[in-house]
CSV table of C-alpha atoms in Angstrom, one decimal:
chain,number,residue,atom,x,y,z
A,252,UNK,CA,-8.0,-9.7,18.4
A,253,UNK,CA,-9.3,-8.0,21.4
A,254,UNK,CA,-11.0,-11.6,22.5
A,255,UNK,CA,-7.6,-13.2,22.1
A,256,UNK,CA,-6.1,-10.5,24.0
A,257,UNK,CA,-8.4,-10.9,27.1
A,258,UNK,CA,-8.4,-15.1,27.1
A,259,UNK,CA,-4.0,-14.1,27.1
A,260,UNK,CA,-4.5,-11.9,29.8
A,261,UNK,CA,-7.1,-14.0,31.8
A,262,UNK,CA,-4.2,-17.0,31.2
A,263,UNK,CA,-1.6,-15.4,32.8
A,264,UNK,CA,-3.0,-14.0,35.9
A,265,UNK,CA,-4.4,-17.9,36.6
A,266,UNK,CA,-0.7,-18.7,36.3
A,267,UNK,CA,0.8,-19.2,39.8
A,268,UNK,CA,4.1,-16.6,38.7
A,269,UNK,CA,1.9,-13.9,38.2
A,270,UNK,CA,3.0,-10.5,39.4
A,271,UNK,CA,1.5,-6.8,38.8
A,272,UNK,CA,4.6,-5.9,36.9
A,273,UNK,CA,4.1,-8.5,34.6
A,274,UNK,CA,0.7,-8.3,33.6
A,275,UNK,CA,1.4,-4.3,33.0
A,276,UNK,CA,4.2,-5.2,31.0
A,277,UNK,CA,2.4,-7.8,28.7
A,278,UNK,CA,-0.9,-5.6,28.5
A,279,UNK,CA,1.1,-2.9,26.9
A,280,UNK,CA,2.8,-5.2,24.8
A,281,UNK,CA,-0.7,-6.2,23.5
A,282,UNK,CA,-2.3,-2.8,23.1
A,283,UNK,CA,0.6,-1.7,21.3
A,284,UNK,CA,0.3,-4.8,18.9
A,285,UNK,CA,-3.6,-4.2,18.4
A,286,UNK,CA,-2.3,-0.5,17.5
A,287,UNK,CA,-0.1,-1.7,14.8
A,288,UNK,CA,-2.7,-4.1,13.4
A,289,UNK,CA,-5.2,-1.7,13.3
A,290,UNK,CA,-3.0,0.9,11.7
A,291,UNK,CA,-3.1,-0.6,8.4
A,292,UNK,CA,-6.5,-0.9,7.4
A,293,UNK,CA,-7.0,2.6,8.7
A,294,UNK,CA,-4.3,4.3,6.0
A,295,UNK,CA,-6.0,1.9,3.5
A,296,UNK,CA,-9.2,3.1,3.9
A,297,UNK,CA,-7.4,7.0,4.3
A,298,UNK,CA,-5.7,6.7,1.2
A,299,UNK,CA,-8.4,4.9,-1.0
A,300,UNK,CA,-10.8,7.3,-0.2
A,301,UNK,CA,-8.6,10.5,-0.8
A,302,UNK,CA,-6.8,9.4,-3.8
A,303,UNK,CA,-10.0,8.8,-5.5
A,304,UNK,CA,-12.1,11.8,-4.5
A,305,UNK,CA,-8.8,13.6,-5.6
A,306,UNK,CA,-9.8,11.9,-9.0
A,307,UNK,CA,-13.6,12.7,-9.0
A,308,UNK,CA,-12.5,16.5,-8.4
A,309,UNK,CA,-10.1,16.5,-10.9
A,310,UNK,CA,-12.1,15.0,-13.6
A,311,UNK,CA,-14.9,17.3,-12.8
A,312,UNK,CA,-12.6,20.2,-13.9
A,313,UNK,CA,-11.8,18.5,-16.9
A,314,UNK,CA,-12.6,20.6,-20.4
A,315,UNK,CA,-16.1,20.0,-21.5
A,316,UNK,CA,-15.6,18.6,-25.2
A,317,UNK,CA,-13.2,15.9,-23.4
A,318,UNK,CA,-16.1,14.7,-21.1
A,319,UNK,CA,-17.7,13.3,-24.1
A,320,UNK,CA,-15.3,10.5,-24.6
A,321,UNK,CA,-15.6,7.1,-23.9
A,322,UNK,CA,-12.5,7.0,-22.0
A,323,UNK,CA,-13.2,10.1,-19.5
A,324,UNK,CA,-16.6,7.9,-18.9
A,325,UNK,CA,-14.6,4.9,-17.7
A,326,UNK,CA,-12.5,6.7,-16.0
A,327,UNK,CA,-14.8,8.4,-13.7
A,328,UNK,CA,-16.6,4.9,-13.3
A,329,UNK,CA,-13.2,3.2,-12.0
A,330,UNK,CA,-13.3,6.3,-9.4
A,331,UNK,CA,-16.8,6.4,-8.2
A,332,UNK,CA,-16.4,2.3,-8.0
A,333,UNK,CA,-13.1,2.2,-5.9
A,334,UNK,CA,-14.5,5.3,-3.7
A,335,UNK,CA,-17.4,3.0,-3.2
A,336,UNK,CA,-15.8,0.0,-2.6
A,337,UNK,CA,-13.5,1.4,-0.3
A,338,UNK,CA,-15.9,3.3,2.0
A,339,UNK,CA,-18.4,0.2,2.0
A,340,UNK,CA,-15.5,-2.6,3.0
A,341,UNK,CA,-13.1,-0.9,4.6
A,342,UNK,CA,-15.5,0.8,7.7
A,343,UNK,CA,-16.6,-2.9,8.4
A,344,UNK,CA,-13.1,-4.2,8.8
A,345,UNK,CA,-11.6,-1.6,11.0
A,346,UNK,CA,-15.0,-2.2,12.9
A,347,UNK,CA,-14.5,-5.8,13.3
A,348,UNK,CA,-11.0,-4.6,14.8
A,349,UNK,CA,-12.7,-2.5,17.4
A,350,UNK,CA,-15.5,-5.4,17.8
A,351,UNK,CA,-14.7,-8.7,17.2
A,352,UNK,CA,-18.2,-9.8,16.9
A,353,UNK,CA,-19.1,-7.5,13.9
A,354,UNK,CA,-18.4,-10.3,11.2
A,355,UNK,CA,-19.3,-13.2,12.9
A,356,UNK,CA,-23.2,-12.8,12.5
A,357,UNK,CA,-23.8,-14.2,9.0
A,358,UNK,CA,-25.7,-11.6,7.1
A,359,UNK,CA,-23.2,-9.0,8.1
A,360,UNK,CA,-20.2,-11.9,7.0
A,361,UNK,CA,-22.1,-12.4,3.7
A,362,UNK,CA,-22.4,-8.7,3.0
A,363,UNK,CA,-18.8,-8.3,3.3
A,364,UNK,CA,-18.0,-11.2,1.4
A,365,UNK,CA,-19.7,-9.7,-1.3
A,366,UNK,CA,-18.6,-6.3,-1.2
A,367,UNK,CA,-14.9,-8.0,-1.5
A,368,UNK,CA,-16.2,-10.5,-4.6
A,369,UNK,CA,-17.9,-7.6,-6.2
A,370,UNK,CA,-16.0,-4.4,-6.3
A,371,UNK,CA,-12.8,-6.7,-6.8
A,372,UNK,CA,-14.5,-7.8,-9.8
A,373,UNK,CA,-15.9,-4.8,-11.0
A,374,UNK,CA,-12.4,-3.0,-10.7
A,375,UNK,CA,-11.2,-5.2,-12.9
A,376,UNK,CA,-13.8,-5.2,-15.3
A,377,UNK,CA,-13.4,-1.7,-15.7
A,378,UNK,CA,-9.8,-1.6,-16.0
A,379,UNK,CA,-9.9,-4.4,-18.9
A,380,UNK,CA,-12.9,-2.3,-20.8
A,381,UNK,CA,-10.5,0.9,-20.7
A,382,UNK,CA,-7.5,-1.4,-22.6
A,383,UNK,CA,-10.0,-2.5,-24.8
A,384,UNK,CA,-10.9,1.1,-25.4
A,385,UNK,CA,-7.5,2.2,-25.9
A,386,UNK,CA,-6.8,-1.1,-28.4
A,387,UNK,CA,-9.5,0.3,-30.3
A,388,UNK,CA,-9.0,3.9,-30.8
A,389,UNK,CA,-5.3,3.2,-31.6
A,390,UNK,CA,-5.4,-0.2,-33.4
A,391,UNK,CA,-8.6,-0.3,-35.0
A,392,UNK,CA,-9.6,2.6,-35.7
A,393,UNK,CA,-12.4,2.0,-38.1
A,394,UNK,CA,-14.2,-0.4,-35.8
A,395,UNK,CA,-14.0,2.7,-33.0
A,396,UNK,CA,-16.0,4.9,-35.2
A,397,UNK,CA,-18.3,2.3,-37.0
A,398,UNK,CA,-19.1,0.8,-33.5
A,399,UNK,CA,-19.9,4.6,-32.6
A,400,UNK,CA,-17.5,4.4,-28.9
A,401,UNK,CA,-18.6,7.6,-27.4
A,402,UNK,CA,-19.8,8.1,-23.9
A,403,UNK,CA,-23.0,7.1,-24.5
A,404,UNK,CA,-21.4,3.6,-25.5
A,405,UNK,CA,-19.3,3.5,-22.5
A,406,UNK,CA,-22.4,4.5,-20.1
A,407,UNK,CA,-24.2,1.6,-21.1
A,408,UNK,CA,-20.9,-1.2,-21.1
A,409,UNK,CA,-20.4,0.1,-17.2
A,410,UNK,CA,-24.7,-0.5,-16.5
A,411,UNK,CA,-24.0,-3.9,-18.3
A,412,UNK,CA,-20.9,-4.6,-16.4
A,413,UNK,CA,-22.7,-3.5,-13.0
A,414,UNK,CA,-25.5,-5.8,-13.7
A,415,UNK,CA,-23.4,-9.0,-14.6
A,416,UNK,CA,-21.0,-8.6,-11.5
A,417,UNK,CA,-24.4,-7.8,-9.0
A,418,UNK,CA,-25.7,-10.8,-10.2
A,419,UNK,CA,-22.9,-12.8,-10.3
A,420,UNK,CA,-21.2,-12.0,-6.6
A,421,UNK,CA,-24.4,-12.2,-5.2
A,422,UNK,CA,-24.9,-15.9,-5.6
A,423,UNK,CA,-22.7,-17.0,-2.6
A,424,UNK,CA,-25.8,-15.1,-0.7
A,425,UNK,CA,-28.4,-17.3,-2.5
A,426,UNK,CA,-26.9,-19.9,-1.0
A,427,UNK,CA,-24.8,-21.3,-3.8
A,428,UNK,CA,-21.7,-21.1,-1.7
A,429,UNK,CA,-21.1,-20.1,1.9
A,430,UNK,CA,-19.2,-17.5,3.1
A,431,UNK,CA,-17.4,-17.8,6.1
A,432,UNK,CA,-14.9,-15.3,8.2
A,433,UNK,CA,-11.6,-16.3,7.6
A,434,UNK,CA,-9.0,-17.5,9.8
A,435,UNK,CA,-7.1,-14.1,10.4
A,436,UNK,CA,-10.7,-13.0,12.1
A,437,UNK,CA,-10.4,-9.9,9.7
A,438,UNK,CA,-12.6,-10.2,6.8
A,439,UNK,CA,-14.9,-12.9,5.3
A,440,UNK,CA,-14.6,-14.3,2.3
A,441,UNK,CA,-16.4,-17.4,0.4
A,442,UNK,CA,-15.2,-20.5,1.6
A,443,UNK,CA,-12.7,-21.6,-0.6
A,444,UNK,CA,-12.1,-25.6,0.5
A,445,UNK,CA,-15.2,-26.3,0.5
A,446,UNK,CA,-15.9,-29.9,-0.9
A,447,UNK,CA,-19.3,-28.9,-1.9
A,448,UNK,CA,-19.7,-29.4,-6.0
A,449,UNK,CA,-21.2,-26.0,-6.2
A,450,UNK,CA,-19.6,-24.3,-4.2
A,451,UNK,CA,-16.3,-25.6,-5.7
A,452,UNK,CA,-17.2,-24.5,-9.5
A,453,UNK,CA,-18.7,-21.4,-8.4
A,454,UNK,CA,-15.2,-20.5,-6.7
A,455,UNK,CA,-13.0,-21.7,-9.9
A,456,UNK,CA,-15.2,-19.6,-12.1
A,457,UNK,CA,-14.3,-16.6,-10.4
A,458,UNK,CA,-11.0,-16.9,-10.6
A,459,UNK,CA,-11.1,-17.9,-14.0
A,460,UNK,CA,-13.0,-14.9,-14.6
A,461,UNK,CA,-10.5,-12.7,-12.9
A,462,UNK,CA,-7.3,-14.4,-14.6
A,463,UNK,CA,-9.1,-13.5,-18.1
A,464,UNK,CA,-10.0,-9.9,-17.1
A,465,UNK,CA,-6.0,-9.9,-15.7
A,466,UNK,CA,-4.4,-11.6,-18.9
A,467,UNK,CA,-6.6,-9.6,-21.3
A,468,UNK,CA,-5.7,-6.3,-20.1
A,469,UNK,CA,-2.0,-6.8,-19.7
A,470,UNK,CA,-2.4,-8.2,-23.4
A,471,UNK,CA,-4.3,-5.5,-24.9
A,472,UNK,CA,-1.8,-2.9,-23.2
A,473,UNK,CA,1.1,-4.8,-24.8
A,474,UNK,CA,-0.8,-4.6,-28.1
A,475,UNK,CA,-1.1,-1.1,-28.2
A,476,UNK,CA,2.5,0.0,-27.1
A,477,UNK,CA,3.6,-2.3,-29.8
A,478,UNK,CA,1.5,-0.7,-32.2
A,479,UNK,CA,2.5,2.7,-31.0
A,480,UNK,CA,5.9,2.0,-31.6
A,481,UNK,CA,5.6,0.7,-35.4
A,482,UNK,CA,3.8,4.0,-35.6
A,483,UNK,CA,6.7,6.0,-34.8
A,484,UNK,CA,8.9,3.6,-36.8
A,485,UNK,CA,6.9,4.4,-40.1
A,486,UNK,CA,6.7,8.1,-39.1
A,487,UNK,CA,10.6,8.4,-38.7
A,488,UNK,CA,10.8,6.3,-42.1
A,489,UNK,CA,8.8,9.4,-43.5
A,490,UNK,CA,10.0,12.3,-42.1
A,491,UNK,CA,13.5,11.1,-43.3
A,492,UNK,CA,12.1,11.7,-47.3
A,493,UNK,CA,10.6,15.3,-46.1
A,494,UNK,CA,12.7,18.7,-46.8
A,495,UNK,CA,11.3,20.6,-44.1
A,496,UNK,CA,12.8,19.4,-41.4
A,497,UNK,CA,12.3,22.1,-38.6
A,498,UNK,CA,8.7,21.7,-39.2
A,499,UNK,CA,8.8,18.0,-38.9
A,500,UNK,CA,11.2,18.0,-35.8
A,501,UNK,CA,8.7,19.7,-33.8
A,502,UNK,CA,5.7,17.3,-34.9
A,503,UNK,CA,8.2,14.3,-33.7
A,504,UNK,CA,8.5,16.2,-30.2
A,505,UNK,CA,4.5,16.2,-30.3
A,506,UNK,CA,3.6,12.4,-31.6
A,507,UNK,CA,6.8,11.2,-29.0
A,508,UNK,CA,5.4,12.9,-26.2
A,509,UNK,CA,1.9,11.4,-26.9
A,510,UNK,CA,3.4,8.1,-27.9
A,511,UNK,CA,5.3,8.2,-24.2
A,512,UNK,CA,2.8,9.1,-22.0
A,513,UNK,CA,0.1,6.7,-23.8
A,514,UNK,CA,2.6,3.8,-23.2
A,515,UNK,CA,3.4,5.2,-19.3
A,516,UNK,CA,0.0,5.0,-18.5
A,517,UNK,CA,-0.4,1.5,-20.1
A,518,UNK,CA,2.3,-0.1,-18.7
A,519,UNK,CA,1.8,1.3,-15.5
A,520,UNK,CA,-1.4,0.0,-15.4
A,521,UNK,CA,-0.4,-3.7,-16.7
A,522,UNK,CA,2.0,-3.5,-13.6
A,523,UNK,CA,-0.5,-2.4,-10.8
A,524,UNK,CA,-3.3,-4.8,-12.0
A,525,UNK,CA,-0.7,-7.8,-12.3
A,526,UNK,CA,0.9,-6.9,-8.8
A,527,UNK,CA,-2.5,-6.3,-7.0
A,528,UNK,CA,-5.1,-9.0,-8.3
A,529,UNK,CA,-2.4,-11.8,-9.0
A,530,UNK,CA,-2.1,-12.9,-5.5
A,531,UNK,CA,-5.6,-13.4,-4.8
A,532,UNK,CA,-6.3,-15.6,-7.7
A,533,UNK,CA,-3.5,-17.8,-7.0
A,534,UNK,CA,-4.5,-17.9,-3.6
A,535,UNK,CA,-7.9,-19.1,-5.0
A,536,UNK,CA,-6.5,-21.8,-7.0
A,537,UNK,CA,-4.1,-22.9,-4.5
A,538,UNK,CA,-6.8,-23.5,-1.7
A,539,UNK,CA,-8.9,-25.4,-4.1
A,540,UNK,CA,-6.2,-27.4,-5.0
A,541,UNK,CA,-3.9,-28.1,-2.3
A,542,UNK,CA,-7.1,-27.5,0.0
A,543,UNK,CA,-4.6,-26.5,3.2
A,544,UNK,CA,-5.2,-23.4,5.7
A,545,UNK,CA,-2.7,-20.6,4.9
A,546,UNK,CA,-4.2,-17.8,7.0
A,547,UNK,CA,-1.3,-15.7,6.8
A,548,UNK,CA,-1.1,-15.8,2.1
A,549,UNK,CA,-4.4,-15.0,2.4
A,550,UNK,CA,-4.6,-11.7,4.2
A,551,UNK,CA,-1.6,-10.8,2.1
A,552,UNK,CA,-3.4,-11.2,-1.0
A,553,UNK,CA,-6.4,-9.5,-0.1
A,554,UNK,CA,-4.6,-6.7,1.2
A,555,UNK,CA,-2.4,-6.6,-2.0
A,556,UNK,CA,-6.2,-6.5,-4.1
A,557,UNK,CA,-7.1,-3.2,-1.6
A,558,UNK,CA,-4.4,-2.0,-2.7
A,559,UNK,CA,-5.5,-1.8,-6.5
A,560,UNK,CA,-8.2,1.1,-5.8
A,561,UNK,CA,-5.5,3.2,-3.9
A,562,UNK,CA,-3.1,3.1,-6.8
A,563,UNK,CA,-5.9,3.7,-9.6
A,564,UNK,CA,-6.6,7.3,-9.4
A,565,UNK,CA,-3.0,8.2,-9.1
A,566,UNK,CA,-1.7,6.4,-12.7
A,567,UNK,CA,-4.7,7.9,-14.5
A,568,UNK,CA,-5.0,11.4,-13.1
A,569,UNK,CA,-1.1,12.2,-12.2
A,570,UNK,CA,-0.1,10.7,-15.4
A,571,UNK,CA,-2.4,13.2,-17.4
A,572,UNK,CA,-1.0,15.0,-20.4
A,573,UNK,CA,-0.4,18.4,-18.5
A,574,UNK,CA,1.7,17.2,-16.1
A,575,UNK,CA,3.8,14.7,-18.6
A,576,UNK,CA,4.0,17.4,-20.5
A,577,UNK,CA,5.7,19.7,-18.1
A,578,UNK,CA,8.1,16.8,-17.0
A,579,UNK,CA,8.8,16.7,-20.5
A,580,UNK,CA,9.3,19.9,-21.0
A,581,UNK,CA,11.7,20.2,-17.6
A,582,UNK,CA,13.9,17.8,-18.9
A,583,UNK,CA,14.0,19.3,-22.5
A,584,UNK,CA,15.2,22.8,-20.4
A,585,UNK,CA,17.9,20.4,-18.7
A,586,UNK,CA,19.4,19.1,-21.6
A,587,UNK,CA,19.2,21.9,-23.4
A,588,UNK,CA,21.1,24.7,-20.8
A,589,UNK,CA,23.6,21.8,-20.5
A,590,UNK,CA,24.6,21.4,-24.2
A,591,UNK,CA,24.6,25.6,-24.1
A,592,UNK,CA,21.8,26.1,-26.6
A,593,UNK,CA,18.2,27.8,-26.6
A,594,UNK,CA,15.4,26.5,-26.4
A,595,UNK,CA,13.1,26.4,-29.0
A,596,UNK,CA,10.1,29.0,-28.7
A,597,UNK,CA,6.6,27.1,-28.3
A,598,UNK,CA,5.0,28.8,-31.3
A,599,UNK,CA,8.0,29.7,-32.8
A,600,UNK,CA,6.8,27.3,-36.2
A,601,UNK,CA,4.6,28.1,-39.2
A,602,UNK,CA,0.7,28.6,-37.2
A,603,UNK,CA,-0.7,27.6,-39.9
A,604,UNK,CA,-0.1,23.7,-39.2
A,605,UNK,CA,-1.5,24.2,-35.7
A,606,UNK,CA,-4.8,25.4,-37.1
A,607,UNK,CA,-4.6,23.1,-39.5
A,608,UNK,CA,-4.1,20.2,-37.6
A,609,UNK,CA,-6.4,19.4,-34.5
A,610,UNK,CA,-4.2,17.2,-33.1
A,611,UNK,CA,-1.6,19.7,-31.8
A,612,UNK,CA,-4.2,21.2,-29.3
A,613,UNK,CA,-5.8,17.9,-28.2
A,614,UNK,CA,-2.2,16.4,-27.4
A,615,UNK,CA,-0.9,19.9,-25.5
A,616,UNK,CA,-4.3,20.0,-23.3
A,617,UNK,CA,-5.0,19.2,-19.6
A,618,UNK,CA,-6.9,16.7,-20.3
A,619,UNK,CA,-7.2,12.9,-20.8
A,620,UNK,CA,-6.0,10.9,-23.7
A,621,UNK,CA,-9.5,10.8,-24.9
A,622,UNK,CA,-9.4,11.8,-28.7
A,623,UNK,CA,-8.5,8.4,-30.3
A,624,UNK,CA,-7.6,10.3,-33.7
A,625,UNK,CA,-5.2,12.6,-32.1
A,626,UNK,CA,-2.1,10.3,-32.6
A,627,UNK,CA,-3.1,8.8,-35.9
A,628,UNK,CA,-3.7,12.3,-36.8
A,629,UNK,CA,-0.5,13.7,-35.9
A,630,UNK,CA,1.1,11.0,-38.0
A,631,UNK,CA,-0.9,11.7,-40.8
A,632,UNK,CA,0.5,15.6,-40.7
A,633,UNK,CA,3.6,14.8,-40.2
A,634,UNK,CA,3.5,12.4,-43.9
A,635,UNK,CA,2.0,15.4,-45.5
């Protein structure tokens, strides 16, 4: 950007109609445009780093028993991955705005391309693993227990995903495909329009793996939401046959809150993954098929992909059970006040049921949705 500005200023000074007033006005406009361009990567860097640091701090204050769950381990892995990706890739982009020669060197451009490839694919892999863990926990609890899906299982999965993605995304640096500075002169990525067969296969394979992860995440989340709706219908039929209305109404509120919270998280996850990651995948295939240079669309796609690690921590942390419970409690109070009735006491129903059913404490705590049996146990208590 600076080199383009310098060239433009040099051209203007060589024109016959050059005046000191015009150079001052045009120089001011160029500086203003440069500040607008560099402001966006700085804001994205600050937002991604701050959000993921807050997520890690909040996760560190979670109850000790919740830290042994697989879902908690995957969320921590996602927060650390997003923080590392933001802190490694964004400074290089900002430095390139300050000095256009930063990414012009071969090794630095290859490294920047590796960072974008690796952290983009690893983030999608972890999000898909989280969707698979929720699917097994809610839809296939028997397999969940049989396979021993716990903290150690999640840690092994994270290490495996890291190793596979490091190997796959290091292939461009090994000479399989060439990385190049993109036409916008602000980021490096693999050459998506190269005619070399091996390089073309690699770019198509990268896009295909990304598509599978995105579609898999959305499909698993839809399946979980469908299972939760079926569970709710079955429990509602069982409650109509029961005579203890006050207790059943309270359990209905608890199970409904857990179902709504889980479905909200899953729906938001699917929307963010599709909205942020799909544009880059589309551009990968568009560059491969049409072989046309559209630098503005490519830049917009990589910026959308960079928004994903910014939004991830707010989905999995701000939509925790504690905050969601407070929102539902506030909405219930507003409804009861509008109806002119007093709100139900929090512990005004058979305390022996809360002691005998561990789902109550698990659903109403301040941790993440860690225990897969909590929702199933709740429905079992409702049916008893």
